[in-house]
Amino acid sequence: MSESTQPEPKNQIWKLTLAYDGTEFRGWQVQPGEVTVQGALQAALGRVTGETPLPQGSGRTDTGVHALAQVASFALRASIPSGNLQRALNRTLPASIRVLSAETMPGTFHARHSTISKTYEYRILLGKSGRGKICSPFLARYVYSCPWPLDFQALESSARCFLGEHDFLSFAATEPDLSKRNTEEEDDLQLPCKEGVQLAVRTIYSSTWGHRLIEDGDLLVYQIRGNGFLHRMVRNLVGTMVEVGRGRLKPEDVSAIFAARSRSAAGPTAPARGLFLHSVEYE
Amino acid sequence: MSESTQPEPKNQIWKLTLAYDGTEFRGWQVQPGEVTVQGALQAALGRVTGETPLPQGSGRTDTGVHALAQVASFALRASIPSGNLQRALNRTLPASIRVLSAETMPGTFHARHSTISKTYEYRILLGKSGRGKICSPFLARYVYSCPWPLDFQALESSARCFLGEHDFLSFAATEPDLSKRNTEEEDDLQLPCKEGVQLAVRTIYSSTWGHRLIEDGDLLVYQIRGNGFLHRMVRNLVGTMVEVGRGRLKPEDVSAIFAARSRSAAGPTAPARGLFLHSVEYE
């Protein structure tokens, strides 16, 4: 959030922290003919600086997935005070993308490669339209309105099963379409193009459920921090925990799902609209 | 919110209470070739009941204006338990429109003609992108992100000037386009087609500013209750109070603005996205 009026030295690496409402974007990554966050940011940089570096994100987010603090990095030749760059980008970008901070970094910084861990958040509104709580139209883009009652203790028990180092292959999207594999990976990992146990191994540092009371309802909020996430992994973990929460699976079933190393062993994919990239941690 | 499983008697008048995110609608009223709330509701009624009465709203809301509790009425020949009608409509309508309640009413009920008063709410986020607080992308559709600091006491003083019975002609939209006059009136009043002091006289029962702390920021919230509102009246009142709050007008100037009976005497029209139809009061 530092706001300097001094011009920055030339050929600087920039780090932007971004919030975005993913509803109307075809995900983070530039794709021909599609409106994407990366594409909108590149276009805004072009209009503001005359340079069009492709901003590298900490990871790709899918269509409809939101970010509270995505990180992007790129190099600029022009000298621009950081406060000016932030303001000019916010004037140029649509209101659905905001630059929360802009700062210059050492030349070795890369939004994806320098990441230590990332935190995702998933928001569920309990009770569905007509049967109990009605999902407010002002919340509908930002939560999964779950039609079933969920046992909070069962959710918590299953969330604990994901802690530590595991092979998460059962929770990775299976993409039969090779072109999709390349464009929709959450991480830079080319999975499952290269096979082998190691590729799907990730370490989860925290995995917790909580309640949050907001204006339009009482949310169940899941937060997970890990050293990396496979494509759709968080949504598949949440979809599986919802199965546990509604009693169709038991927390003890999670170890068998890990062992199966098959997407079909886990629960369904929870909707994109409930998922937020919460934060990205660097050294 | 009563949920009966008994079929209702035939030829009933229905009262629906609706919440909607107005961002993607061309206002309430049906217009050829446009997506409107009234049109979406009529289409959903057709799919659910096979009947397509035109639902009458308590008033028209403009493009981008939201509703927390709009009221609509219509007659149906079919017998439907109210809980079933509500659930079926919520399954059929887009997530941006929710039926909060459905109930049958005496045959004399009409969502607009039976109104005693209506309450509007206007939400302002202080501090603009880059200069102070950044407007969250999750809030941008639902607030006016005001770039200037506002004096709260000056806002309160000017709000009190609107209390009671006044000729609000200076705060009514001037529509040179006759077709727009008919389609965009907030009330049923045909103003200014018929001239004369009486047509712009309205009584305001309450007019207050407050603070509301929400997840994404600290909002200034204006609420106004009155027996009727001219087209764009609330947005013009707010635009004028913002001029007072930033020191470009004084609260004492309001009486001269009333006396001028000219739109040009008042402040600018505040953006639609901050305005919510809060509630509609009946006997």
Short mmCIF file of N, CA, C and O in Angstrom, two decimals, chain A residues 1 3 19-22 24 66-68 83 86-87 90-91 95-101 121 123 128-131 134-142 212 214-216 219 276, chain B residues 1 3 19-22 24 66-68 83 86-87 90-91 95-101 121 123 128-131 134-142 212 214-216 219 276:
data_model
loop_
_atom_site.label_atom_id
_atom_site.label_comp_id
_atom_site.label_asym_id
_atom_site.label_seq_id
_atom_site.Cartn_x
_atom_site.Cartn_y
_atom_site.Cartn_z
N MET A 1 0.82 -1.19 0.00
CA MET A 1 0.00 0.00 0.00
C MET A 1 0.87 1.27 0.00
O MET A 1 0.37 2.37 0.11
N GLU A 3 2.75 4.41 -1.14
CA GLU A 3 2.40 5.29 -2.25
C GLU A 3 3.51 6.33 -2.40
O GLU A 3 3.54 7.33 -1.68
N ALA A 19 -8.03 -7.68 -6.43
CA ALA A 19 -9.29 -8.33 -6.06
C ALA A 19 -10.16 -8.35 -7.30
O ALA A 19 -10.15 -7.40 -8.08
N TYR A 20 -10.86 -9.46 -7.53
CA TYR A 20 -11.81 -9.45 -8.65
C TYR A 20 -13.03 -10.32 -8.39
O TYR A 20 -12.98 -11.30 -7.67
N ASP A 21 -14.13 -9.86 -8.99
CA ASP A 21 -15.37 -10.61 -9.04
C ASP A 21 -15.28 -11.44 -10.32
O ASP A 21 -15.34 -10.90 -11.42
N GLY A 22 -15.13 -12.76 -10.17
CA GLY A 22 -14.86 -13.61 -11.33
C GLY A 22 -16.08 -13.95 -12.17
O GLY A 22 -15.94 -14.59 -13.22
N GLU A 24 -18.04 -12.60 -14.33
CA GLU A 24 -18.16 -12.31 -15.76
C GLU A 24 -16.86 -12.51 -16.53
O GLU A 24 -16.73 -12.04 -17.66
N HIS A 66 -13.53 -16.16 -7.73
CA HIS A 66 -13.19 -14.81 -7.34
C HIS A 66 -11.82 -14.74 -6.68
O HIS A 66 -11.25 -15.76 -6.31
N ALA A 67 -11.30 -13.51 -6.52
CA ALA A 67 -10.05 -13.33 -5.79
C ALA A 67 -10.18 -12.15 -4.83
O ALA A 67 -10.68 -11.08 -5.20
N LEU A 68 -9.76 -12.37 -3.60
CA LEU A 68 -9.67 -11.28 -2.63
C LEU A 68 -8.29 -10.64 -2.69
O LEU A 68 -8.13 -9.46 -2.39
N GLY A 83 2.05 4.75 -6.71
CA GLY A 83 0.70 5.25 -6.46
C GLY A 83 0.01 5.67 -7.75
O GLY A 83 -1.18 5.43 -7.93
N GLN A 86 -1.10 2.48 -9.67
CA GLN A 86 -2.30 1.89 -9.06
C GLN A 86 -3.55 2.70 -9.42
O GLN A 86 -4.56 2.15 -9.86
N ARG A 87 -3.47 4.01 -9.26
CA ARG A 87 -4.63 4.86 -9.55
C ARG A 87 -5.03 4.79 -11.02
O ARG A 87 -6.20 4.68 -11.35
N ASN A 90 -6.70 1.50 -11.80
CA ASN A 90 -8.06 1.44 -11.26
C ASN A 90 -9.03 2.33 -12.04
O ASN A 90 -10.22 2.03 -12.13
N ARG A 91 -8.51 3.41 -12.62
CA ARG A 91 -9.38 4.23 -13.47
C ARG A 91 -9.69 3.52 -14.78
O ARG A 91 -10.73 3.74 -15.38
N ALA A 95 -14.85 -2.04 -12.92
CA ALA A 95 -15.03 -2.01 -11.45
C ALA A 95 -14.97 -3.41 -10.84
O ALA A 95 -14.81 -3.54 -9.63
N SER A 96 -15.07 -4.45 -11.68
CA SER A 96 -15.02 -5.83 -11.17
C SER A 96 -13.59 -6.29 -10.92
O SER A 96 -13.39 -7.39 -10.40
N ILE A 97 -12.59 -5.48 -11.28
CA ILE A 97 -11.18 -5.77 -10.95
C ILE A 97 -10.61 -4.53 -10.27
O ILE A 97 -10.70 -3.42 -10.81
N ARG A 98 -10.02 -4.70 -9.09
CA ARG A 98 -9.37 -3.57 -8.40
C ARG A 98 -7.92 -3.93 -8.07
O ARG A 98 -7.62 -5.05 -7.66
N VAL A 99 -7.05 -2.94 -8.26
CA VAL A 99 -5.66 -3.08 -7.84
C VAL A 99 -5.59 -2.59 -6.40
O VAL A 99 -5.77 -1.41 -6.12
N LEU A 100 -5.35 -3.52 -5.47
CA LEU A 100 -5.32 -3.16 -4.05
C LEU A 100 -3.97 -2.56 -3.67
O LEU A 100 -3.88 -1.74 -2.76
N SER A 101 -2.91 -2.99 -4.34
CA SER A 101 -1.59 -2.40 -4.10
C SER A 101 -0.71 -2.65 -5.31
O SER A 101 -0.90 -3.62 -6.06
N GLU A 121 -10.60 -19.71 0.01
CA GLU A 121 -11.75 -19.67 0.91
C GLU A 121 -12.97 -20.11 0.11
O GLU A 121 -13.12 -19.73 -1.05
N ARG A 123 -17.27 -20.31 0.36
CA ARG A 123 -18.41 -19.78 1.12
C ARG A 123 -19.71 -20.51 0.76
O ARG A 123 -20.08 -20.57 -0.40
N LYS A 128 -31.94 -23.64 1.12
CA LYS A 128 -32.10 -23.25 -0.26
C LYS A 128 -33.42 -22.51 -0.45
O LYS A 128 -34.33 -22.62 0.36
N SER A 129 -33.49 -21.83 -1.56
CA SER A 129 -34.66 -21.03 -1.91
C SER A 129 -35.94 -21.84 -1.73
O SER A 129 -36.06 -22.94 -2.23
N GLY A 130 -36.90 -21.25 -0.99
CA GLY A 130 -38.19 -21.89 -0.87
C GLY A 130 -38.28 -22.82 0.31
O GLY A 130 -39.31 -22.89 0.96
N ARG A 131 -37.22 -23.52 0.66
CA ARG A 131 -37.30 -24.51 1.74
C ARG A 131 -36.90 -23.89 3.07
O ARG A 131 -37.40 -24.25 4.11
N ILE A 134 -33.67 -18.06 1.85
CA ILE A 134 -33.61 -17.78 0.42
C ILE A 134 -32.29 -17.06 0.15
O ILE A 134 -31.92 -16.16 0.89
N CYS A 135 -31.61 -17.46 -0.90
CA CYS A 135 -30.32 -16.82 -1.20
C CYS A 135 -30.56 -15.44 -1.80
O CYS A 135 -31.12 -15.31 -2.89
N SER A 136 -30.13 -14.41 -1.08
CA SER A 136 -30.30 -13.03 -1.53
C SER A 136 -29.70 -12.85 -2.92
O SER A 136 -28.62 -13.37 -3.21
N PRO A 137 -30.37 -12.07 -3.80
CA PRO A 137 -29.79 -11.81 -5.12
C PRO A 137 -28.45 -11.07 -5.03
O PRO A 137 -27.68 -11.08 -5.98
N PHE A 138 -28.17 -10.46 -3.87
CA PHE A 138 -26.92 -9.71 -3.72
C PHE A 138 -25.79 -10.62 -3.25
O PHE A 138 -24.64 -10.20 -3.14
N LEU A 139 -26.15 -11.87 -2.96
CA LEU A 139 -25.18 -12.86 -2.48
C LEU A 139 -25.00 -13.98 -3.50
O LEU A 139 -24.00 -14.71 -3.46
N ALA A 140 -25.95 -14.09 -4.43
CA ALA A 140 -26.03 -15.29 -5.29
C ALA A 140 -24.77 -15.52 -6.13
O ALA A 140 -24.44 -16.66 -6.44
N ARG A 141 -24.07 -14.45 -6.48
CA ARG A 141 -22.86 -14.61 -7.30
C ARG A 141 -21.67 -15.05 -6.46
O ARG A 141 -20.63 -15.40 -7.03
N TYR A 142 -21.80 -15.01 -5.12
CA TYR A 142 -20.62 -15.13 -4.26
C TYR A 142 -20.70 -16.26 -3.24
O TYR A 142 -19.85 -16.34 -2.35
N ARG A 212 -19.55 -17.25 9.50
CA ARG A 212 -19.43 -15.80 9.36
C ARG A 212 -20.81 -15.20 9.17
O ARG A 212 -21.53 -15.58 8.24
N ILE A 214 -23.03 -12.30 7.97
CA ILE A 214 -22.98 -11.11 7.12
C ILE A 214 -24.38 -10.56 6.97
O ILE A 214 -25.35 -11.15 7.45
N GLU A 215 -24.47 -9.42 6.24
CA GLU A 215 -25.76 -8.72 6.13
C GLU A 215 -26.86 -9.65 5.61
O GLU A 215 -27.98 -9.61 6.10
N ASP A 216 -26.53 -10.47 4.62
CA ASP A 216 -27.58 -11.23 3.94
C ASP A 216 -27.68 -12.68 4.38
O ASP A 216 -28.37 -13.46 3.75
N LEU A 219 -23.04 -17.52 6.90
CA LEU A 219 -22.26 -18.33 5.97
C LEU A 219 -21.44 -19.38 6.71
O LEU A 219 -20.96 -19.15 7.81
N PHE A 276 -13.03 -18.35 -3.48
CA PHE A 276 -12.22 -17.13 -3.51
C PHE A 276 -10.76 -17.50 -3.28
O PHE A 276 -10.45 -18.22 -2.33
N MET B 1 -44.72 -14.84 4.58
CA MET B 1 -43.85 -16.02 4.62
C MET B 1 -44.67 -17.29 4.94
O MET B 1 -44.11 -18.36 5.08
N GLU B 3 -46.66 -20.57 4.61
CA GLU B 3 -46.47 -21.60 3.59
C GLU B 3 -47.57 -22.63 3.77
O GLU B 3 -47.48 -23.51 4.61
N ALA B 19 -37.03 -9.47 -4.03
CA ALA B 19 -35.74 -8.78 -3.96
C ALA B 19 -35.07 -8.95 -5.32
O ALA B 19 -35.19 -10.02 -5.94
N TYR B 20 -34.42 -7.91 -5.81
CA TYR B 20 -33.66 -8.09 -7.05
C TYR B 20 -32.43 -7.21 -7.12
O TYR B 20 -32.37 -6.14 -6.56
N ASP B 21 -31.43 -7.77 -7.80
CA ASP B 21 -30.21 -7.05 -8.16
C ASP B 21 -30.51 -6.42 -9.52
O ASP B 21 -30.61 -7.12 -10.53
N GLY B 22 -30.66 -5.10 -9.56
CA GLY B 22 -31.11 -4.44 -10.77
C GLY B 22 -30.04 -4.23 -11.84
O GLY B 22 -30.36 -3.75 -12.94
N GLU B 24 -28.42 -5.90 -14.02
CA GLU B 24 -28.53 -6.41 -15.40
C GLU B 24 -29.93 -6.33 -15.99
O GLU B 24 -30.22 -6.95 -17.00
N HIS B 66 -31.90 -1.34 -7.41
CA HIS B 66 -32.16 -2.63 -6.79
C HIS B 66 -33.42 -2.59 -5.92
O HIS B 66 -33.93 -1.51 -5.62
N ALA B 67 -33.86 -3.76 -5.50
CA ALA B 67 -34.98 -3.82 -4.57
C ALA B 67 -34.70 -4.85 -3.49
O ALA B 67 -34.25 -5.95 -3.77
N LEU B 68 -34.93 -4.44 -2.25
CA LEU B 68 -34.86 -5.37 -1.12
C LEU B 68 -36.23 -5.99 -0.88
O LEU B 68 -36.32 -7.11 -0.39
N GLY B 83 -46.85 -21.67 -0.91
CA GLY B 83 -45.47 -22.15 -0.80
C GLY B 83 -44.99 -22.74 -2.11
O GLY B 83 -43.84 -22.54 -2.52
N GLN B 86 -44.25 -19.91 -4.63
CA GLN B 86 -42.99 -19.25 -4.31
C GLN B 86 -41.80 -20.12 -4.74
O GLN B 86 -40.87 -19.65 -5.40
N ARG B 87 -41.82 -21.39 -4.38
CA ARG B 87 -40.70 -22.29 -4.71
C ARG B 87 -40.54 -22.44 -6.22
O ARG B 87 -39.43 -22.39 -6.74
N ASN B 90 -39.06 -19.31 -7.72
CA ASN B 90 -37.63 -19.19 -7.41
C ASN B 90 -36.80 -20.19 -8.19
O ASN B 90 -35.63 -19.92 -8.51
N ARG B 91 -37.38 -21.35 -8.52
CA ARG B 91 -36.64 -22.30 -9.36
C ARG B 91 -36.55 -21.79 -10.79
O ARG B 91 -35.60 -22.11 -11.50
N ALA B 95 -31.21 -16.09 -10.58
CA ALA B 95 -30.81 -15.91 -9.18
C ALA B 95 -30.80 -14.43 -8.78
O ALA B 95 -30.78 -14.11 -7.58
N SER B 96 -30.85 -13.52 -9.76
CA SER B 96 -30.85 -12.09 -9.47
C SER B 96 -32.23 -11.57 -9.07
O SER B 96 -32.37 -10.41 -8.71
N ILE B 97 -33.26 -12.42 -9.15
CA ILE B 97 -34.60 -12.07 -8.65
C ILE B 97 -35.05 -13.19 -7.72
O ILE B 97 -35.02 -14.36 -8.09
N ARG B 98 -35.45 -12.84 -6.51
CA ARG B 98 -35.96 -13.84 -5.56
C ARG B 98 -37.35 -13.44 -5.07
O ARG B 98 -37.60 -12.26 -4.80
N VAL B 99 -38.22 -14.41 -4.98
CA VAL B 99 -39.53 -14.20 -4.37
C VAL B 99 -39.37 -14.48 -2.88
O VAL B 99 -39.13 -15.61 -2.47
N LEU B 100 -39.48 -13.42 -2.07
CA LEU B 100 -39.29 -13.56 -0.62
C LEU B 100 -40.55 -14.08 0.04
O LEU B 100 -40.49 -14.75 1.07
N SER B 101 -41.71 -13.74 -0.52
CA SER B 101 -42.96 -14.27 0.00
C SER B 101 -44.03 -14.19 -1.08
O SER B 101 -43.96 -13.35 -1.98
N GLU B 121 -33.63 3.34 0.07
CA GLU B 121 -32.35 3.43 0.78
C GLU B 121 -31.27 3.72 -0.26
O GLU B 121 -31.30 3.17 -1.36
N ARG B 123 -26.99 3.91 -0.71
CA ARG B 123 -25.74 3.49 -0.06
C ARG B 123 -24.52 4.13 -0.71
O ARG B 123 -24.33 4.01 -1.93
N LYS B 128 -12.44 7.13 -2.76
CA LYS B 128 -12.49 6.52 -4.08
C LYS B 128 -11.22 5.76 -4.37
O LYS B 128 -10.19 5.99 -3.77
N SER B 129 -11.31 4.92 -5.35
CA SER B 129 -10.20 4.08 -5.77
C SER B 129 -8.91 4.89 -5.89
O SER B 129 -8.87 5.92 -6.55
N GLY B 130 -7.87 4.42 -5.23
CA GLY B 130 -6.56 5.06 -5.40
C GLY B 130 -6.30 6.15 -4.39
O GLY B 130 -5.18 6.31 -3.94
N ARG B 131 -7.32 6.90 -4.02
CA ARG B 131 -7.08 8.04 -3.11
C ARG B 131 -7.25 7.63 -1.66
O ARG B 131 -6.61 8.13 -0.78
N ILE B 134 -10.54 1.74 -1.44
CA ILE B 134 -10.81 1.23 -2.79
C ILE B 134 -12.14 0.49 -2.73
O ILE B 134 -12.38 -0.29 -1.82
N CYS B 135 -12.99 0.75 -3.72
CA CYS B 135 -14.30 0.09 -3.72
C CYS B 135 -14.14 -1.37 -4.13
O CYS B 135 -13.76 -1.66 -5.26
N SER B 136 -14.42 -2.27 -3.20
CA SER B 136 -14.32 -3.71 -3.47
C SER B 136 -15.13 -4.09 -4.71
O SER B 136 -16.24 -3.59 -4.91
N PRO B 137 -14.60 -5.00 -5.54
CA PRO B 137 -15.38 -5.45 -6.71
C PRO B 137 -16.68 -6.15 -6.31
O PRO B 137 -17.59 -6.27 -7.12
N PHE B 138 -16.77 -6.59 -5.04
CA PHE B 138 -17.97 -7.28 -4.59
C PHE B 138 -19.03 -6.30 -4.09
O PHE B 138 -20.14 -6.67 -3.74
N LEU B 139 -18.66 -5.03 -4.06
CA LEU B 139 -19.54 -3.97 -3.59
C LEU B 139 -19.89 -3.01 -4.73
O LEU B 139 -20.86 -2.26 -4.64
N ALA B 140 -19.10 -3.04 -5.80
CA ALA B 140 -19.17 -1.99 -6.83
C ALA B 140 -20.54 -1.87 -7.48
O ALA B 140 -20.93 -0.78 -7.90
N ARG B 141 -21.27 -2.97 -7.56
CA ARG B 141 -22.59 -2.92 -8.21
C ARG B 141 -23.65 -2.35 -7.28
O ARG B 141 -24.77 -2.09 -7.72
N TYR B 142 -23.32 -2.20 -5.99
CA TYR B 142 -24.36 -1.94 -4.97
C TYR B 142 -24.13 -0.66 -4.16
O TYR B 142 -24.84 -0.44 -3.18
N ARG B 212 -23.28 2.20 8.33
CA ARG B 212 -23.42 0.76 8.42
C ARG B 212 -22.08 0.12 8.09
O ARG B 212 -21.53 0.33 7.00
N ILE B 214 -20.02 -2.93 7.02
CA ILE B 214 -20.21 -4.24 6.38
C ILE B 214 -18.84 -4.83 6.09
O ILE B 214 -17.81 -4.20 6.33
N GLU B 215 -18.85 -6.06 5.54
CA GLU B 215 -17.60 -6.79 5.34
C GLU B 215 -16.59 -5.96 4.52
O GLU B 215 -15.42 -5.94 4.85
N ASP B 216 -17.07 -5.30 3.47
CA ASP B 216 -16.15 -4.66 2.55
C ASP B 216 -15.99 -3.16 2.76
O ASP B 216 -15.41 -2.47 1.92
N LEU B 219 -20.25 2.04 5.21
CA LEU B 219 -21.17 2.72 4.31
C LEU B 219 -21.88 3.88 5.00
O LEU B 219 -22.18 3.82 6.19
N PHE B 276 -31.75 1.46 -3.51
CA PHE B 276 -32.54 0.25 -3.23
C PHE B 276 -33.96 0.67 -2.85
O PHE B 276 -34.13 1.52 -1.98
#
